[in-house]
PDB file of C-alpha atoms in Angstrom:
ATOM      1  CA  MET A   1     116.744  90.945  87.851  1.00 48.00           C
ATOM      2  CA  GLU A   2     119.997  92.071  89.454  1.00 45.00           C
ATOM      3  CA  ASN A   3     119.867  89.201  91.953  1.00 50.00           C
ATOM      4  CA  ASP A   4     119.467  86.737  89.081  1.00 45.00           C
ATOM      5  CA  LYS A   5     122.642  88.097  87.417  1.00 44.00           C
ATOM      6  CA  ASN A   6     124.593  87.916  90.663  1.00 48.00           C
ATOM      7  CA  GLN A   7     123.444  84.338  91.321  1.00 48.00           C
ATOM      8  CA  LYS A   8     124.341  83.343  87.704  1.00 47.00           C
ATOM      9  CA  GLY A   9     127.835  84.848  88.045  1.00 47.00           C
ATOM     10  CA  LYS A  10     128.320  83.188  91.397  1.00 52.00           C
ATOM     11  CA  CYS A  11     127.465  79.797  89.875  1.00 50.00           C
ATOM     12  CA  ILE A  12     129.828  80.285  86.939  1.00 50.00           C
ATOM     13  CA  HIS A  13     132.731  81.238  89.334  1.00 60.00           C
ATOM     14  CA  ASP A  14     131.952  78.417  91.720  1.00 65.00           C
ATOM     15  CA  GLY A  15     131.948  75.949  88.845  1.00 81.00           C
ATOM     16  CA  HIS A  16     135.249  77.250  87.594  1.00 83.00           C
ATOM     17  CA  ARG A  17     136.814  76.960  91.063  1.00 87.00           C
ATOM     18  CA  LYS A  18     135.555  73.402  91.450  1.00 88.00           C
ATOM     19  CA  ARG A  19     136.916  72.343  88.023  1.00 89.00           C
ATOM     20  CA  LEU A  20     140.332  73.973  88.647  1.00 88.00           C
ATOM     21  CA  THR A  21     140.559  72.391  92.108  1.00 88.00           C
ATOM     22  CA  GLU A  22     139.720  68.959  90.667  1.00 89.00           C
ATOM     23  CA  THR A  23     142.408  69.478  88.009  1.00 86.00           C
ATOM     24  CA  VAL A  24     145.007  70.346  90.668  1.00 85.00           C
ATOM     25  CA  ASN A  25     144.070  67.244  92.692  1.00 86.00           C
ATOM     26  CA  ARG A  26     144.341  65.097  89.574  1.00 85.00           C
ATOM     27  CA  VAL A  27     147.541  66.464  87.852  1.00 81.00           C
ATOM     28  CA  GLY A  28     149.005  68.971  90.297  1.00 85.00           C
ATOM     29  CA  LEU A  29     149.919  72.593  89.699  1.00 81.00           C
ATOM     30  CA  ASP A  30     152.475  71.591  87.086  1.00 79.00           C
ATOM     31  CA  GLY A  31     149.545  70.600  84.831  1.00 78.00           C
ATOM     32  CA  LEU A  32     148.213  74.214  84.765  1.00 84.00           C
ATOM     33  CA  SER A  33     149.167  77.343  82.880  1.00 89.00           C
ATOM     34  CA  ASN A  34     150.759  80.214  84.780  1.00 90.00           C
ATOM     35  CA  VAL A  35     147.444  82.061  84.930  1.00 92.00           C
ATOM     36  CA  GLN A  36     145.543  79.011  86.172  1.00 92.00           C
ATOM     37  CA  ALA A  37     148.223  78.255  88.761  1.00 91.00           C
ATOM     38  CA  LEU A  38     148.050  81.824  90.069  1.00 93.00           C
ATOM     39  CA  GLU A  39     144.263  81.762  90.036  1.00 93.00           C
ATOM     40  CA  TYR A  40     144.318  78.632  92.192  1.00 91.00           C
ATOM     41  CA  ILE A  41     146.713  80.304  94.662  1.00 92.00           C
ATOM     42  CA  LEU A  42     144.477  83.357  94.803  1.00 93.00           C
ATOM     43  CA  PHE A  43     141.528  81.124  95.737  1.00 93.00           C
ATOM     44  CA  PHE A  44     143.030  80.901  99.227  1.00 90.00           C
ATOM     45  CA  ILE A  45     143.074  84.653  99.595  1.00 91.00           C
ATOM     46  CA  PHE A  46     139.758  85.442  97.870  1.00 90.00           C
ATOM     47  CA  PRO A  47     137.170  82.817  98.941  1.00 86.00           C
ATOM     48  CA  ARG A  48     134.646  84.121  96.445  1.00 84.00           C
ATOM     49  CA  GLY A  49     134.539  85.892  93.070  1.00 86.00           C
ATOM     50  CA  ASP A  50     136.448  85.805  89.802  1.00 90.00           C
ATOM     51  CA  VAL A  51     140.201  86.172  90.369  1.00 91.00           C
ATOM     52  CA  ASN A  52     141.180  85.618  86.733  1.00 92.00           C
ATOM     53  CA  PRO A  53     141.497  89.306  85.885  1.00 93.00           C
ATOM     54  CA  LEU A  54     143.697  89.879  88.949  1.00 95.00           C
ATOM     55  CA  ALA A  55     145.848  86.914  88.023  1.00 94.00           C
ATOM     56  CA  HIS A  56     146.443  88.424  84.571  1.00 95.00           C
ATOM     57  CA  ARG A  57     147.272  91.830  86.031  1.00 95.00           C
ATOM     58  CA  LEU A  58     149.779  90.323  88.460  1.00 95.00           C
ATOM     59  CA  LEU A  59     151.454  88.300  85.725  1.00 93.00           C
ATOM     60  CA  GLY A  60     151.418  91.335  83.431  1.00 93.00           C
ATOM     61  CA  ARG A  61     153.516  93.183  86.008  1.00 93.00           C
ATOM     62  CA  PHE A  62     155.685  90.393  87.467  1.00 91.00           C
ATOM     63  CA  GLN A  63     155.857  87.968  84.459  1.00 90.00           C
ATOM     64  CA  ASN A  64     155.701  84.680  86.354  1.00 90.00           C
ATOM     65  CA  VAL A  65     154.258  83.189  89.581  1.00 90.00           C
ATOM     66  CA  GLN A  66     157.696  82.926  91.269  1.00 85.00           C
ATOM     67  CA  THR A  67     158.205  86.690  90.958  1.00 87.00           C
ATOM     68  CA  VAL A  68     154.664  87.376  92.173  1.00 92.00           C
ATOM     69  CA  LEU A  69     155.259  85.404  95.375  1.00 89.00           C
ATOM     70  CA  GLU A  70     158.661  86.977  95.916  1.00 85.00           C
ATOM     71  CA  ALA A  71     157.415  90.590  95.346  1.00 88.00           C
ATOM     72  CA  SER A  72     157.371  93.042  98.207  1.00 88.00           C
ATOM     73  CA  VAL A  73     154.135  94.223  99.748  1.00 92.00           C
ATOM     74  CA  GLU A  74     154.755  97.691  98.327  1.00 93.00           C
ATOM     75  CA  ASP A  75     155.275  96.387  94.761  1.00 93.00           C
ATOM     76  CA  LEU A  76     152.152  94.193  94.979  1.00 94.00           C
ATOM     77  CA  MET A  77     150.085  97.157  96.020  1.00 95.00           C
ATOM     78  CA  GLU A  78     150.953  98.876  92.747  1.00 94.00           C
ATOM     79  CA  VAL A  79     148.733  96.379  90.965  1.00 94.00           C
ATOM     80  CA  LYS A  80     145.077  97.362  90.602  1.00 93.00           C
ATOM     81  CA  GLY A  81     142.823  95.384  92.951  1.00 92.00           C
ATOM     82  CA  VAL A  82     145.571  94.625  95.468  1.00 94.00           C
ATOM     83  CA  GLY A  83     145.198  96.387  98.825  1.00 93.00           C
ATOM     84  CA  GLU A  84     147.530  96.197 101.746  1.00 95.00           C
ATOM     85  CA  MET A  85     145.959  93.139 103.401  1.00 95.00           C
ATOM     86  CA  THR A  86     145.859  91.221 100.105  1.00 93.00           C
ATOM     87  CA  ALA A  87     149.475  92.167  99.393  1.00 94.00           C
ATOM     88  CA  GLN A  88     150.543  90.942 102.843  1.00 94.00           C
ATOM     89  CA  LYS A  89     148.733  87.610 102.355  1.00 93.00           C
ATOM     90  CA  ILE A  90     150.331  87.059  98.949  1.00 93.00           C
ATOM     91  CA  HIS A  91     153.736  87.985 100.330  1.00 91.00           C
ATOM     92  CA  SER A  92     153.346  85.538 103.301  1.00 90.00           C
ATOM     93  CA  LEU A  93     152.554  82.491 101.103  1.00 89.00           C
ATOM     94  CA  LEU A  94     156.263  81.667 100.806  1.00 83.00           C
ATOM     95  CA  GLU A  95     156.524  81.659 104.560  1.00 83.00           C
ATOM     96  CA  VAL A  96     153.892  78.902 104.686  1.00 86.00           C
ATOM     97  CA  PHE A  97     156.104  76.787 102.410  1.00 81.00           C
ATOM     98  CA  TYR A  98     159.261  77.573 104.433  1.00 75.00           C
ATOM     99  CA  TYR A  99     157.355  76.685 107.631  1.00 79.00           C
ATOM    100  CA  TYR A 100     156.330  73.342 106.219  1.00 79.00           C
ATOM    101  CA  THR A 101     159.904  72.602 105.188  1.00 73.00           C
ATOM    102  CA  SER A 102     161.218  73.545 108.629  1.00 70.00           C
ATOM    103  CA  GLU A 103     158.500  71.520 110.479  1.00 75.00           C
ATOM    104  CA  LYS A 104     159.217  68.457 108.369  1.00 70.00           C
ATOM    105  CA  LEU A 105     162.769  68.269 109.702  1.00 67.00           C
ATOM    106  CA  LYS A 106     161.543  68.306 113.305  1.00 65.00           C
ATOM    107  CA  TYR A 107     159.734  65.038 112.945  1.00 65.00           C
ATOM    108  CA  GLN A 108     161.843  63.365 110.265  1.00 72.00           C
ATOM    109  CA  PRO A 109     165.538  63.636 111.379  1.00 76.00           C
ATOM    110  CA  LEU A 110     168.012  63.475 108.458  1.00 84.00           C
ATOM    111  CA  LYS A 111     170.229  60.415 108.616  1.00 82.00           C
ATOM    112  CA  SER A 112     172.891  61.349 106.057  1.00 87.00           C
ATOM    113  CA  VAL A 113     174.759  64.338 104.743  1.00 87.00           C
ATOM    114  CA  GLY A 114     173.201  63.806 101.345  1.00 90.00           C
ATOM    115  CA  ASP A 115     169.726  64.178 102.833  1.00 90.00           C
ATOM    116  CA  PHE A 116     170.877  67.296 104.615  1.00 92.00           C
ATOM    117  CA  LEU A 117     172.216  68.807 101.372  1.00 93.00           C
ATOM    118  CA  ASP A 118     168.899  68.020  99.676  1.00 91.00           C
ATOM    119  CA  TYR A 119     167.089  69.719 102.503  1.00 90.00           C
ATOM    120  CA  ILE A 120     169.115  72.943 102.665  1.00 93.00           C
ATOM    121  CA  GLU A 121     169.039  73.219  98.854  1.00 92.00           C
ATOM    122  CA  GLN A 122     165.305  73.123  98.933  1.00 87.00           C
ATOM    123  CA  LEU A 123     165.116  75.524 101.869  1.00 88.00           C
ATOM    124  CA  LEU A 124     167.577  78.220 100.803  1.00 91.00           C
ATOM    125  CA  ARG A 125     168.459  77.989  97.117  1.00 89.00           C
ATOM    126  CA  TYR A 126     165.714  80.232  95.804  1.00 84.00           C
ATOM    127  CA  ARG A 127     165.250  82.686  98.666  1.00 84.00           C
ATOM    128  CA  ALA A 128     165.312  86.343  97.793  1.00 80.00           C
ATOM    129  CA  GLU A 129     166.950  87.467 101.035  1.00 85.00           C
ATOM    130  CA  GLU A 130     170.023  86.282 102.880  1.00 90.00           C
ATOM    131  CA  GLU A 131     169.169  84.042 105.874  1.00 91.00           C
ATOM    132  CA  LEU A 132     171.158  82.208 108.494  1.00 92.00           C
ATOM    133  CA  TYR A 133     170.107  78.846 109.967  1.00 92.00           C
ATOM    134  CA  ILE A 134     171.486  76.543 112.646  1.00 93.00           C
ATOM    135  CA  PHE A 135     170.907  72.769 112.656  1.00 93.00           C
ATOM    136  CA  GLY A 136     171.771  70.427 115.463  1.00 91.00           C
ATOM    137  CA  VAL A 137     173.133  66.871 115.560  1.00 91.00           C
ATOM    138  CA  ASN A 138     171.672  64.669 118.247  1.00 86.00           C
ATOM    139  CA  SER A 139     173.304  61.856 120.215  1.00 85.00           C
ATOM    140  CA  SER A 140     172.350  59.329 117.452  1.00 86.00           C
ATOM    141  CA  GLY A 141     174.166  61.448 114.878  1.00 86.00           C
ATOM    142  CA  TYR A 142     170.987  62.563 113.138  1.00 88.00           C
ATOM    143  CA  ILE A 143     170.553  66.172 111.953  1.00 90.00           C
ATOM    144  CA  ILE A 144     167.454  67.677 113.605  1.00 85.00           C
ATOM    145  CA  GLN A 145     165.303  70.747 113.986  1.00 74.00           C
ATOM    146  CA  GLY A 146     166.687  73.772 112.150  1.00 83.00           C
ATOM    147  CA  ARG A 147     166.117  77.301 113.410  1.00 87.00           C
ATOM    148  CA  ARG A 148     166.444  80.562 111.565  1.00 87.00           C
ATOM    149  CA  LEU A 149     168.825  82.848 113.451  1.00 88.00           C
ATOM    150  CA  ALA A 150     168.726  85.906 111.168  1.00 86.00           C
ATOM    151  CA  LYS A 151     167.162  87.314 108.047  1.00 83.00           C
ATOM    152  CA  GLY A 152     168.043  90.458 106.245  1.00 74.00           C
ATOM    153  CA  ARG A 153     167.592  92.446 103.082  1.00 55.00           C
ATOM    154  CA  THR A 154     171.249  93.324 102.873  1.00 46.00           C
ATOM    155  CA  SER A 155     174.066  91.160 101.552  1.00 50.00           C
ATOM    156  CA  SER A 156     174.918  89.738 104.973  1.00 52.00           C
ATOM    157  CA  VAL A 157     173.407  88.631 108.280  1.00 62.00           C
ATOM    158  CA  SER A 158     175.058  88.503 111.621  1.00 69.00           C
ATOM    159  CA  ILE A 159     175.208  85.847 114.313  1.00 76.00           C
ATOM    160  CA  GLU A 160     173.982  86.545 117.839  1.00 78.00           C
ATOM    161  CA  MET A 161     175.788  84.128 120.144  1.00 80.00           C
ATOM    162  CA  ARG A 162     172.995  84.265 122.682  1.00 82.00           C
ATOM    163  CA  ASP A 163     170.639  82.839 120.067  1.00 84.00           C
ATOM    164  CA  VAL A 164     173.097  80.096 119.336  1.00 85.00           C
ATOM    165  CA  ALA A 165     173.468  79.298 123.080  1.00 83.00           C
ATOM    166  CA  LEU A 166     169.721  79.235 123.535  1.00 84.00           C
ATOM    167  CA  TYR A 167     169.305  76.834 120.628  1.00 86.00           C
ATOM    168  CA  VAL A 168     172.007  74.492 121.976  1.00 85.00           C
ATOM    169  CA  SER A 169     170.578  74.527 125.491  1.00 84.00           C
ATOM    170  CA  THR A 170     166.980  73.882 124.414  1.00 84.00           C
ATOM    171  CA  THR A 171     167.695  71.144 121.853  1.00 85.00           C
ATOM    172  CA  LYS A 172     170.472  69.347 123.796  1.00 87.00           C
ATOM    173  CA  VAL A 173     172.511  68.770 120.649  1.00 89.00           C
ATOM    174  CA  HIS A 174     176.155  67.702 120.555  1.00 89.00           C
ATOM    175  CA  GLY A 175     177.143  69.481 117.396  1.00 92.00           C
ATOM    176  CA  VAL A 176     175.733  72.134 114.984  1.00 93.00           C
ATOM    177  CA  TYR A 177     175.838  73.149 111.333  1.00 95.00           C
ATOM    178  CA  LEU A 178     175.543  76.792 110.385  1.00 94.00           C
ATOM    179  CA  VAL A 179     173.996  77.456 106.953  1.00 95.00           C
ATOM    180  CA  HIS A 180     173.366  80.661 105.128  1.00 95.00           C
ATOM    181  CA  ASN A 181     172.619  81.583 101.518  1.00 95.00           C
ATOM    182  CA  HIS A 182     173.901  84.042  98.940  1.00 94.00           C
ATOM    183  CA  PRO A 183     170.775  85.132  97.014  1.00 89.00           C
ATOM    184  CA  ASP A 184     171.480  85.251  93.280  1.00 79.00           C
ATOM    185  CA  GLY A 185     175.196  84.825  93.969  1.00 88.00           C
ATOM    186  CA  SER A 186     177.947  82.209  94.084  1.00 92.00           C
ATOM    187  CA  SER A 187     178.350  79.808  96.977  1.00 95.00           C
ATOM    188  CA  THR A 188     181.980  80.843  97.298  1.00 94.00           C
ATOM    189  CA  PRO A 189     182.380  82.246 100.849  1.00 94.00           C
ATOM    190  CA  SER A 190     183.304  85.844 101.273  1.00 91.00           C
ATOM    191  CA  LYS A 191     186.303  86.921 103.345  1.00 91.00           C
ATOM    192  CA  GLN A 192     183.820  87.933 106.083  1.00 90.00           C
ATOM    193  CA  ASP A 193     182.261  84.414 105.914  1.00 91.00           C
ATOM    194  CA  LEU A 194     185.690  82.739 106.419  1.00 92.00           C
ATOM    195  CA  VAL A 195     186.700  85.045 109.312  1.00 90.00           C
ATOM    196  CA  SER A 196     183.334  84.434 110.981  1.00 89.00           C
ATOM    197  CA  PHE A 197     183.761  80.654 110.632  1.00 91.00           C
ATOM    198  CA  GLU A 198     187.194  80.742 112.235  1.00 89.00           C
ATOM    199  CA  ASN A 199     185.971  82.924 115.081  1.00 87.00           C
ATOM    200  CA  MET A 200     182.877  80.698 115.692  1.00 86.00           C
ATOM    201  CA  GLN A 201     185.102  77.594 115.804  1.00 85.00           C
ATOM    202  CA  GLY A 202     187.064  79.200 118.630  1.00 81.00           C
ATOM    203  CA  VAL A 203     183.880  80.060 120.509  1.00 80.00           C
ATOM    204  CA  PHE A 204     182.456  76.539 120.139  1.00 81.00           C
ATOM    205  CA  ASN A 205     185.622  74.888 121.370  1.00 73.00           C
ATOM    206  CA  PHE A 206     184.848  76.275 124.851  1.00 68.00           C
ATOM    207  CA  SER A 207     181.135  75.544 124.826  1.00 70.00           C
ATOM    208  CA  GLY A 208     181.050  71.733 124.859  1.00 77.00           C
ATOM    209  CA  CYS A 209     179.192  71.767 121.529  1.00 87.00           C
ATOM    210  CA  LYS A 210     181.131  71.276 118.251  1.00 90.00           C
ATOM    211  CA  LEU A 211     180.683  73.499 115.238  1.00 93.00           C
ATOM    212  CA  ILE A 212     180.780  70.731 112.593  1.00 94.00           C
ATOM    213  CA  ASP A 213     180.574  72.923 109.500  1.00 95.00           C
ATOM    214  CA  SER A 214     179.413  76.219 108.086  1.00 95.00           C
ATOM    215  CA  MET A 215     177.878  75.984 104.646  1.00 96.00           C
ATOM    216  CA  VAL A 216     176.917  78.517 101.932  1.00 96.00           C
ATOM    217  CA  VAL A 217     174.065  77.905  99.473  1.00 96.00           C
ATOM    218  CA  GLY A 218     174.452  79.840  96.268  1.00 95.00           C
ATOM    219  CA  ASN A 219     172.879  79.690  92.847  1.00 91.00           C
ATOM    220  CA  ASP A 220     175.662  77.337  91.683  1.00 93.00           C
ATOM    221  CA  GLY A 221     175.956  74.911  94.573  1.00 95.00           C
ATOM    222  CA  ILE A 222     176.704  74.398  98.253  1.00 96.00           C
ATOM    223  CA  TYR A 223     180.126  75.164  99.741  1.00 97.00           C
ATOM    224  CA  SER A 224     181.553  73.589 102.895  1.00 96.00           C
ATOM    225  CA  MET A 225     183.938  75.782 104.844  1.00 96.00           C
ATOM    226  CA  ALA A 226     185.114  72.822 106.976  1.00 94.00           C
ATOM    227  CA  ARG A 227     186.027  70.829 103.873  1.00 94.00           C
ATOM    228  CA  LYS A 228     187.156  73.962 101.897  1.00 94.00           C
ATOM    229  CA  ASN A 229     185.438  72.879  98.754  1.00 94.00           C
ATOM    230  CA  THR A 230     182.039  72.697  96.975  1.00 95.00           C
ATOM    231  CA  VAL A 231     180.112  69.682  98.208  1.00 95.00           C
ATOM    232  CA  ARG A 232     177.204  70.000  95.766  1.00 95.00           C
ATOM    233  CA  ILE A 233     177.047  71.534  92.272  1.00 94.00           C
ATOM    234  CA  PHE A 234     173.562  72.463  91.082  1.00 92.00           C
ATOM    235  CA  SER A 235     172.477  71.443  87.565  1.00 76.00           C
ATOM    236  CA  ARG A 236     172.901  74.155  84.955  1.00 60.00           C
ATOM    237  CA  GLY A 237     169.874  75.378  82.968  1.00 49.00           C
ATOM    238  CA  VAL A 238     169.619  75.475  79.210  1.00 45.00           C
ATOM    239  CA  GLU A 239     170.513  79.230  79.226  1.00 43.00           C
ATOM    240  CA  TYR A 240     173.935  78.314  80.661  1.00 44.00           C
ATOM    241  CA  PHE A 241     174.745  75.888  77.863  1.00 43.00           C
ATOM    242  CA  GLN A 242     173.443  78.354  75.225  1.00 45.00           C
ATOM    243  CA  SER A 243     175.820  80.909  76.530  1.00 45.00           C
ATOM    244  CA  LEU A 244     178.703  78.486  76.315  1.00 45.00           C
ATOM    245  CA  LEU A 245     177.817  77.872  72.657  1.00 49.00           C
ATOM    246  CA  LEU A 246     177.732  81.607  71.954  1.00 50.00           C
ATOM    247  CA  ASP A 247     181.064  82.191  73.719  1.00 50.00           C
ATOM    248  CA  ASN A 248     182.687  79.135  72.138  1.00 50.00           C
ATOM    249  CA  PRO A 249     181.042  78.568  68.742  1.00 47.00           C
ATOM    250  CA  PRO A 250     181.811  75.214  67.177  1.00 42.00           C
ATOM    251  CA  GLN A 251     184.676  75.212  64.678  1.00 44.00           C
ATOM    252  CA  GLU A 252     183.821  74.736  60.994  1.00 35.00           C
TER     253      GLU A 252
END
């Protein structure tokens, strides 16, 4: 009798997984509710069983899928049913996306600054931690193969010149861009950012490889230290315009 119940439950769950997978293939994750989208993501961590209750518990604590994926291992383990290994797997899912984005550039060099700005916006705009990347420019003038030089939980990351030298020597590039992000902050460079850029320019002048620019990706846009201005302004959400209306109500 117990075996019959287990078999029936397995068939129900398998059928649900199949239907949800078919829906994703047909309309994408955007066509799902938050719970369904998180369920689908959890399928890759739990190959069998009903993950719907866990999806509800995770959303109950973290409110949305984005926050679930950005949560720390320690925070995830506070949710019932999430052990250390499960928490590590959930936490690593963003790294899979970042790896795909990085690999794409290796085999599809960017041929314009606009393409490069698109790429670094996608790569760094929504990251929860500050990270520093280096990108090379080859002899054809194409931007190629970025490499992460540093990652930190603090408000700043530092540059190790030996890592820069290793990148330049292995990729044989003629020039480089340095790019870092300000998580949940403005793209306006800090005083430390500006001093670091000036110092790095001096170092590169003696290396035979040009430092073309150092860029900052913030929540408002992308700033170019070489041009000394914002080179891309991100679109503002509805909350921004609502705040403008509240601060500046229309005159009667």
